[in-house]
Short mmCIF file of N, CA and C in Angstrom, two decimals:
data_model
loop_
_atom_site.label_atom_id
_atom_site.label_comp_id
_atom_site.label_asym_id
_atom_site.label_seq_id
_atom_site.Cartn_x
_atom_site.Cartn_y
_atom_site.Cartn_z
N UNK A 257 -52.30 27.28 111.26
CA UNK A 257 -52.51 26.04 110.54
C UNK A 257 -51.83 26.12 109.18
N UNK A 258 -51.40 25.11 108.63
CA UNK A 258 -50.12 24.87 107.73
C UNK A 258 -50.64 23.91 107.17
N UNK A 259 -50.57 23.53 105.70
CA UNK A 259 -50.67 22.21 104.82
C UNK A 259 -49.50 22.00 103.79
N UNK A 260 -49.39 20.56 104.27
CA UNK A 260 -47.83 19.91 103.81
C UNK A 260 -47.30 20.24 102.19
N UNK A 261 -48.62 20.38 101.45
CA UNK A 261 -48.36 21.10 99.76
C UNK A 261 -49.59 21.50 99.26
N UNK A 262 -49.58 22.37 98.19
CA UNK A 262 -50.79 23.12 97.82
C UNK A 262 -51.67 22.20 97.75
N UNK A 263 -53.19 22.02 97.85
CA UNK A 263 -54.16 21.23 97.49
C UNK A 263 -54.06 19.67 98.42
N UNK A 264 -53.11 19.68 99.46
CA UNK A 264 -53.18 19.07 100.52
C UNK A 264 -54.41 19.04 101.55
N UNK A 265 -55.02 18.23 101.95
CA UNK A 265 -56.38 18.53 102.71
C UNK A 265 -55.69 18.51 104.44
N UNK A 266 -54.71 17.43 104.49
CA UNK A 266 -54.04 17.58 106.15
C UNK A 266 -53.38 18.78 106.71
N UNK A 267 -54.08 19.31 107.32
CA UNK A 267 -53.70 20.40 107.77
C UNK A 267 -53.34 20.53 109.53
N UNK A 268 -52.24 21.43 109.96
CA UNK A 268 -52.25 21.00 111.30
C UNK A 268 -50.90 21.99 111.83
N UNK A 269 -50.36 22.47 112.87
CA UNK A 269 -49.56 22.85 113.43
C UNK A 269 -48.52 22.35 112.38
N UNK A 270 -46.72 23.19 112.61
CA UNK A 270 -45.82 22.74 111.98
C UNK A 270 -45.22 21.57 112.92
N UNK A 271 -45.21 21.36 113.78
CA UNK A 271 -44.67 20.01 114.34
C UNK A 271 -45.70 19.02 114.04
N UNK A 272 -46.90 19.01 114.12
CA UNK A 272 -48.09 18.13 113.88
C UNK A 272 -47.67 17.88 112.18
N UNK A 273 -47.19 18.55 111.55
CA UNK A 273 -46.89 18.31 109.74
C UNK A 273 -45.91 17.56 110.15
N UNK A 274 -44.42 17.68 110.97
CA UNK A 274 -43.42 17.00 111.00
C UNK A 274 -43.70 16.12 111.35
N UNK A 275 -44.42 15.29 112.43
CA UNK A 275 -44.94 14.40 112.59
C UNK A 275 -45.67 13.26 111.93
N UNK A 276 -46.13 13.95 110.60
CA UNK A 276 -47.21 13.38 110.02
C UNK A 276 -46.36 13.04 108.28
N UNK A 277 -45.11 13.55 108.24
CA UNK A 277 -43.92 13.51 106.99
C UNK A 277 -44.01 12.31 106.59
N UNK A 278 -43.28 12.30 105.28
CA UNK A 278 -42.69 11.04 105.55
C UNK A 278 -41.07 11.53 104.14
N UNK A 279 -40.71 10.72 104.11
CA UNK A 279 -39.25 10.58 103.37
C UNK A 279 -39.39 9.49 102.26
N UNK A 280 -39.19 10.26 100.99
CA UNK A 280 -39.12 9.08 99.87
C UNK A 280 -38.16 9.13 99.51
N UNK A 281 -37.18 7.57 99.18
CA UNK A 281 -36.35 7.14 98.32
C UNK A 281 -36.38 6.70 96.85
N UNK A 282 -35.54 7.35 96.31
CA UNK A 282 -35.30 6.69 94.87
C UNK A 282 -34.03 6.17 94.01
N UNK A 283 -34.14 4.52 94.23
CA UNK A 283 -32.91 3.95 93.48
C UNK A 283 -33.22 3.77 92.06
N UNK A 284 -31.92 4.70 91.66
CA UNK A 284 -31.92 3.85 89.94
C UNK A 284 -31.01 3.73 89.60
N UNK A 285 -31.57 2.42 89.40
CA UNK A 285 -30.00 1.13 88.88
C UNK A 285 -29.77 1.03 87.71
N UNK A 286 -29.01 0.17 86.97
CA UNK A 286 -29.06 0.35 85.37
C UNK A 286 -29.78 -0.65 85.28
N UNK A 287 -30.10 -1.28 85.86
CA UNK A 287 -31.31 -2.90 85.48
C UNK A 287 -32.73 -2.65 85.79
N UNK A 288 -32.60 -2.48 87.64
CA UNK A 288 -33.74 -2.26 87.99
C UNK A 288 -33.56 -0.80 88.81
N UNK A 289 -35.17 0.01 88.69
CA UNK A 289 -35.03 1.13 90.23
C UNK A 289 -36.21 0.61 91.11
N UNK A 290 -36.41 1.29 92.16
CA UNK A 290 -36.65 1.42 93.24
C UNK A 290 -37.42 2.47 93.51
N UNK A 291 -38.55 2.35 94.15
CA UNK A 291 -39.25 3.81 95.19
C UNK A 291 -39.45 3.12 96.98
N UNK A 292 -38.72 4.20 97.64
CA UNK A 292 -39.29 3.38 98.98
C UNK A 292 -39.74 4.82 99.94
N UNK A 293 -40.73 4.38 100.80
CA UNK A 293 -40.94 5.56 101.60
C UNK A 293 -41.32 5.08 103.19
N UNK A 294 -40.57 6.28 103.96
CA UNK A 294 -40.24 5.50 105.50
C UNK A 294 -41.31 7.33 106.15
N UNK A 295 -42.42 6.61 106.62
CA UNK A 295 -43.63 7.45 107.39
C UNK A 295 -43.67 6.32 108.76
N UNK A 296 -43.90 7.39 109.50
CA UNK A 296 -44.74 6.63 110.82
C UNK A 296 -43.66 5.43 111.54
N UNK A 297 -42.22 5.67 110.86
CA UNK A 297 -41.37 4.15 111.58
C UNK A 297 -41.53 3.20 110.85
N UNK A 298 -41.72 3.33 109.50
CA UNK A 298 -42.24 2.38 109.01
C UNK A 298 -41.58 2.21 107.50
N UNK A 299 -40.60 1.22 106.86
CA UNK A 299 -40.36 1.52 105.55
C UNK A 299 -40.92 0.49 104.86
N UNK A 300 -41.31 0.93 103.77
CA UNK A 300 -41.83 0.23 103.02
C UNK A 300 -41.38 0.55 101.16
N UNK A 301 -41.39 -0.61 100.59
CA UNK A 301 -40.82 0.05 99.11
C UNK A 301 -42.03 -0.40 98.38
N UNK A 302 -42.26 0.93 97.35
CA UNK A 302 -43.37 0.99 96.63
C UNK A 302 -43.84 -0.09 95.72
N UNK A 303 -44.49 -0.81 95.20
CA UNK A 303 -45.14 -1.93 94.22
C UNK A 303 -45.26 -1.03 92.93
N UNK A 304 -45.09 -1.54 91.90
CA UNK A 304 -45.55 -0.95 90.78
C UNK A 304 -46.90 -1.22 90.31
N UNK A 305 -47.13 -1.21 88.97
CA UNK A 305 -48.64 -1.49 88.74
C UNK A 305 -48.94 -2.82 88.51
N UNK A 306 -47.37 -3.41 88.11
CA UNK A 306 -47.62 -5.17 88.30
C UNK A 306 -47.52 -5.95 88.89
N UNK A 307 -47.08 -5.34 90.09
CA UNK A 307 -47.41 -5.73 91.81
C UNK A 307 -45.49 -6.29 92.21
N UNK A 308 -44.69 -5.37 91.14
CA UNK A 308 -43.36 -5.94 91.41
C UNK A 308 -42.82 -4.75 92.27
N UNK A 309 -42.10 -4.55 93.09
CA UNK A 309 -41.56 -3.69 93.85
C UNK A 309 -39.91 -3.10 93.14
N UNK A 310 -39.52 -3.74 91.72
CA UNK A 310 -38.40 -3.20 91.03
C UNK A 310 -39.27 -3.02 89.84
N UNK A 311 -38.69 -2.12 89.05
CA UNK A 311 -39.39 -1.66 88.15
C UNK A 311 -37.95 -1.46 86.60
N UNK A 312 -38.30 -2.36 85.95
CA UNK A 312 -36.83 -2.24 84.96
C UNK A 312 -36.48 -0.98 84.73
N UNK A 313 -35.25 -0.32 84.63
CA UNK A 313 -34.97 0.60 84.13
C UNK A 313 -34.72 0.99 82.49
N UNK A 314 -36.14 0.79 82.09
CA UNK A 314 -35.86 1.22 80.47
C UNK A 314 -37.10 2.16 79.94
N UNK A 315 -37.05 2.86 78.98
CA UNK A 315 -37.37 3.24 78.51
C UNK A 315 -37.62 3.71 77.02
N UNK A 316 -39.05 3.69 76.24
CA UNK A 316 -39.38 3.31 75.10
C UNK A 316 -39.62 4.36 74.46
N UNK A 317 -39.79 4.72 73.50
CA UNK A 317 -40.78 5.98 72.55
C UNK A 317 -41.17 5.41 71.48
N UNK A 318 -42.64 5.60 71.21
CA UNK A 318 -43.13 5.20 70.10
C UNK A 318 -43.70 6.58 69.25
N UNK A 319 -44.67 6.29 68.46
CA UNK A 319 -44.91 7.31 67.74
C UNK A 319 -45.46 8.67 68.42
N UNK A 320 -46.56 8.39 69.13
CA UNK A 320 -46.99 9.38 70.18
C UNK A 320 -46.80 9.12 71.83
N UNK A 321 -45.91 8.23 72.35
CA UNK A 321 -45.98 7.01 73.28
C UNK A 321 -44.60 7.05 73.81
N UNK A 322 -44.84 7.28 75.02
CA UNK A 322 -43.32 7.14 76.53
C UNK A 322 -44.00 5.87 76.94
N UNK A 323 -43.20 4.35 76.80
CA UNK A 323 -43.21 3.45 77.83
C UNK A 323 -42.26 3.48 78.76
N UNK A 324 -42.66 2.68 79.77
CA UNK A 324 -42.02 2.70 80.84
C UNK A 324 -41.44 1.32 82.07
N UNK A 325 -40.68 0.95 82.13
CA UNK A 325 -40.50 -0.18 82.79
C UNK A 325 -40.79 -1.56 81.99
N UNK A 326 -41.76 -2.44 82.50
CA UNK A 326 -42.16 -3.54 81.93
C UNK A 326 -42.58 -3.28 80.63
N UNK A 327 -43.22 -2.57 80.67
CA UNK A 327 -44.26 -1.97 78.99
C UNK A 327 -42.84 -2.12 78.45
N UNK A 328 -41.62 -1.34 78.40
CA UNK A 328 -40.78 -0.83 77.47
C UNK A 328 -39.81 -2.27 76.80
N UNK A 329 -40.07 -3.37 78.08
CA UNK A 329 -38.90 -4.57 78.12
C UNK A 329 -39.99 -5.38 77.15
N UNK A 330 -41.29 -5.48 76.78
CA UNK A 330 -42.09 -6.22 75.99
C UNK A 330 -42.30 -5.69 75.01
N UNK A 331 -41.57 -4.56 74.69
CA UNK A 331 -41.12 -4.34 73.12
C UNK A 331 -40.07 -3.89 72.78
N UNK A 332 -39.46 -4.44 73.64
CA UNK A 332 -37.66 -3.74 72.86
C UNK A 332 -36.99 -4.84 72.13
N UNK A 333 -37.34 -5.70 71.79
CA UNK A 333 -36.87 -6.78 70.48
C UNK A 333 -37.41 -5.77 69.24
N UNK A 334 -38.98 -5.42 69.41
CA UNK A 334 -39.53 -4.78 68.00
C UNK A 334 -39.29 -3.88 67.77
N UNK A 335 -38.88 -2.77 68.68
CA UNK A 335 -38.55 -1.24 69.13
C UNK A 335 -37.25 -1.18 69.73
N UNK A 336 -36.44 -1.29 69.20
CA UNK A 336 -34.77 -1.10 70.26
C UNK A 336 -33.67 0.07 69.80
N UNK A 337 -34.17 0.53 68.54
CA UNK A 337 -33.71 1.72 68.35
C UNK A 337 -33.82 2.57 69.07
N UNK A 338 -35.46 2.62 69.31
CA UNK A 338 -35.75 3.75 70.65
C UNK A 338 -36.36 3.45 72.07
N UNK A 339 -35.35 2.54 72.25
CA UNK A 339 -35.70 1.99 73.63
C UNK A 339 -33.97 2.41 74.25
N UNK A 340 -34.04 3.22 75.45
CA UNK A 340 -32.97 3.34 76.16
C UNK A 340 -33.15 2.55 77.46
N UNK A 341 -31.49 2.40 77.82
CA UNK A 341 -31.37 1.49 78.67
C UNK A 341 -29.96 1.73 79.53
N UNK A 342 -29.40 1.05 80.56
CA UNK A 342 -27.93 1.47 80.89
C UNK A 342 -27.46 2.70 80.68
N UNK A 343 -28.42 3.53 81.80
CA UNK A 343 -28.21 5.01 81.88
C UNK A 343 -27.15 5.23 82.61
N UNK A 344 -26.62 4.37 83.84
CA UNK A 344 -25.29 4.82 84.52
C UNK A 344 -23.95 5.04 83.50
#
């Protein structure tokens, strides 16, 4: 018996793990990225926390503070010194 990563509770034969895989994608665009993951025959691309399935590609720093995505695009008028963006 085999488990897919430490502190994994599914445990099972190594073909029963292959079986049970799945494959994640990650696009990042200079606007927007992407998470998608294809388990079971099945693809599906991830939602973020604001129920959008693209997630802007920017990023903020504040004083003690990493924003991320949307957070970072609703303050980069006030914050744009340290807001990166157009990483390609």
């Amino acid at each position: 018996q085999i488990s897919c990563h430490p502190g994994c509770s599914t445990r099972g034969t190594r073909a029963e793990m292959v079986s049970k895989s799945a494959v994640i994608g990650i696009d990042l665009g200079s606007d927007e990225s992407y998470v998608a993951y294809v388990g079971k025959g099945v693809v599906d691309i991830c939602q973020n926390e604001f129920s959008k399935r693209g997630t802007s590609t920017l990023v903020a720093f504040k004083d003690r503070e990493r924003l991320l995505g949307d957070a970072a695009v609703a303050q980069i008028k006030s914050n744009a010194k340290n807001t990166c963006r157009n990483f390609k």
